[in-house]
Short mmCIF file of C-alpha atoms in Angstrom, two decimals:
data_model
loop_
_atom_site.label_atom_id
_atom_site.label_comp_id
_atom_site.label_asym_id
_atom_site.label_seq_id
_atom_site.Cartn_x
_atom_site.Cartn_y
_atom_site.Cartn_z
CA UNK A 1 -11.81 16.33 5.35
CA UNK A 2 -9.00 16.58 2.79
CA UNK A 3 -6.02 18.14 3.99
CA UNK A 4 -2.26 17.34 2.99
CA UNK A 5 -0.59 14.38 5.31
CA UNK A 6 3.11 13.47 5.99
CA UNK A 7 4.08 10.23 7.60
CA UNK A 8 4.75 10.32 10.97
CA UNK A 9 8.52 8.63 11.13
CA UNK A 10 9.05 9.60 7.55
CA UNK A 11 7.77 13.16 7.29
CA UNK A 12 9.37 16.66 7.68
CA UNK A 13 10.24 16.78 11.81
CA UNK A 14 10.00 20.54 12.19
CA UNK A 15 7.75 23.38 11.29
CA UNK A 16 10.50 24.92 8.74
CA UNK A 17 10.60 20.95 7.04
CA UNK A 18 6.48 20.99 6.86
CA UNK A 19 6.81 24.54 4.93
CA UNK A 20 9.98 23.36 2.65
CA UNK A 21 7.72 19.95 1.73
CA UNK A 22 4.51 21.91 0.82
CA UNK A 23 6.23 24.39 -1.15
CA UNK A 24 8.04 21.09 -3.27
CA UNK A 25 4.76 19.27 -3.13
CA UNK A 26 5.81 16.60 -1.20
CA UNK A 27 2.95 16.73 1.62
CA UNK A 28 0.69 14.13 0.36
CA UNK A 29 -3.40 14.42 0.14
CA UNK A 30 -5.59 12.42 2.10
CA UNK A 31 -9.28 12.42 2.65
CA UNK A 32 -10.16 11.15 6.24
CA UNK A 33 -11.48 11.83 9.55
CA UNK A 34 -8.80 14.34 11.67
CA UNK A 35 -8.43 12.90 15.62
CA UNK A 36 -6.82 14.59 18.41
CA UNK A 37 -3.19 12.52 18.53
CA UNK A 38 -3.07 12.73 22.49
CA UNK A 39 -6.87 11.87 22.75
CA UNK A 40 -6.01 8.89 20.01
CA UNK A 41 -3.03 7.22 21.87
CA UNK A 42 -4.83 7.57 25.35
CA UNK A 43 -7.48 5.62 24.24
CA UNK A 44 -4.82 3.31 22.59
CA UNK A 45 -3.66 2.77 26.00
CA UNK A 46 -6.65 0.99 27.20
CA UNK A 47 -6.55 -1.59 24.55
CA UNK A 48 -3.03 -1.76 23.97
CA UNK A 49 -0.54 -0.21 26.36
CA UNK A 50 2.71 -1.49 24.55
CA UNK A 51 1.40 0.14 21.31
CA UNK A 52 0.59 3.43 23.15
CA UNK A 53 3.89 2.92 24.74
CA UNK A 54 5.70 3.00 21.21
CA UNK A 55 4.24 6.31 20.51
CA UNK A 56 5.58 7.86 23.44
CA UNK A 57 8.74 6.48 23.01
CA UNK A 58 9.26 6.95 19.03
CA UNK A 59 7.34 9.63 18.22
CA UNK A 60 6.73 11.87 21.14
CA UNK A 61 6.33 15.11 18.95
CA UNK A 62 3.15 13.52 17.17
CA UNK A 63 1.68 13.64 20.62
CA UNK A 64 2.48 17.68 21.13
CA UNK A 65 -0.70 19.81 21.23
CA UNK A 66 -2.69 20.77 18.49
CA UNK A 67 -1.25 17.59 16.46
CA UNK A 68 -3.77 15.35 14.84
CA UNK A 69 -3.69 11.56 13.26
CA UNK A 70 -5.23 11.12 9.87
CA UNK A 71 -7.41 8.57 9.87
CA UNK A 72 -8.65 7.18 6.18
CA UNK A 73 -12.07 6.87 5.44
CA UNK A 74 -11.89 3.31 4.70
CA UNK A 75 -10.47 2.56 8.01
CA UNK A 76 -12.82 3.90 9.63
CA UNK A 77 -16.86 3.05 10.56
CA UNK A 78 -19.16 5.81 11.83
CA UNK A 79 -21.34 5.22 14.85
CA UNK A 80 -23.61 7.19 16.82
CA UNK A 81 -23.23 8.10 20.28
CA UNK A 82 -26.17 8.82 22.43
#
């Protein structure tokens, strides 16, 4: 998908700061694959509890419902699940 991306620390923090940054043009575009950021950081957990732990600490909001992480093609592979 393309869709327009902010950074997590230094993007708009509330709903009103998403609107005011897409109406300057300040939301970026990214082409990627869209992840579930609760779903992301619990399986960040497994392999990496202090990282997982940073999340929750720093950036709780990411984590809210319906939030996703943007992840860039490149830094991603595809595989198939059976």
């Amino acid at each position: 998908m393309t869709v327009r991306t902010s950074g997590v620390l230094s993007g708009p923090r509330t709903r009103f700061g998403v609107i005011l940054a897409w109406l300057s043009g300040r939301l970026g575009r990214e082409s990627g694959f869209l992840v579930d950021a609760g779903a992301a950081v619990a399986i960040l957990e497994v392999s990496s509890p202090e990282a997982a732990a940073w999340w929750k600490t720093h950036v709780p909001r990411a984590l809210a419902p319906r939030r996703r992480f943007m992840f860039r093609q490149d830094a991603c592979i595809l595989v198939d699940l059976p």
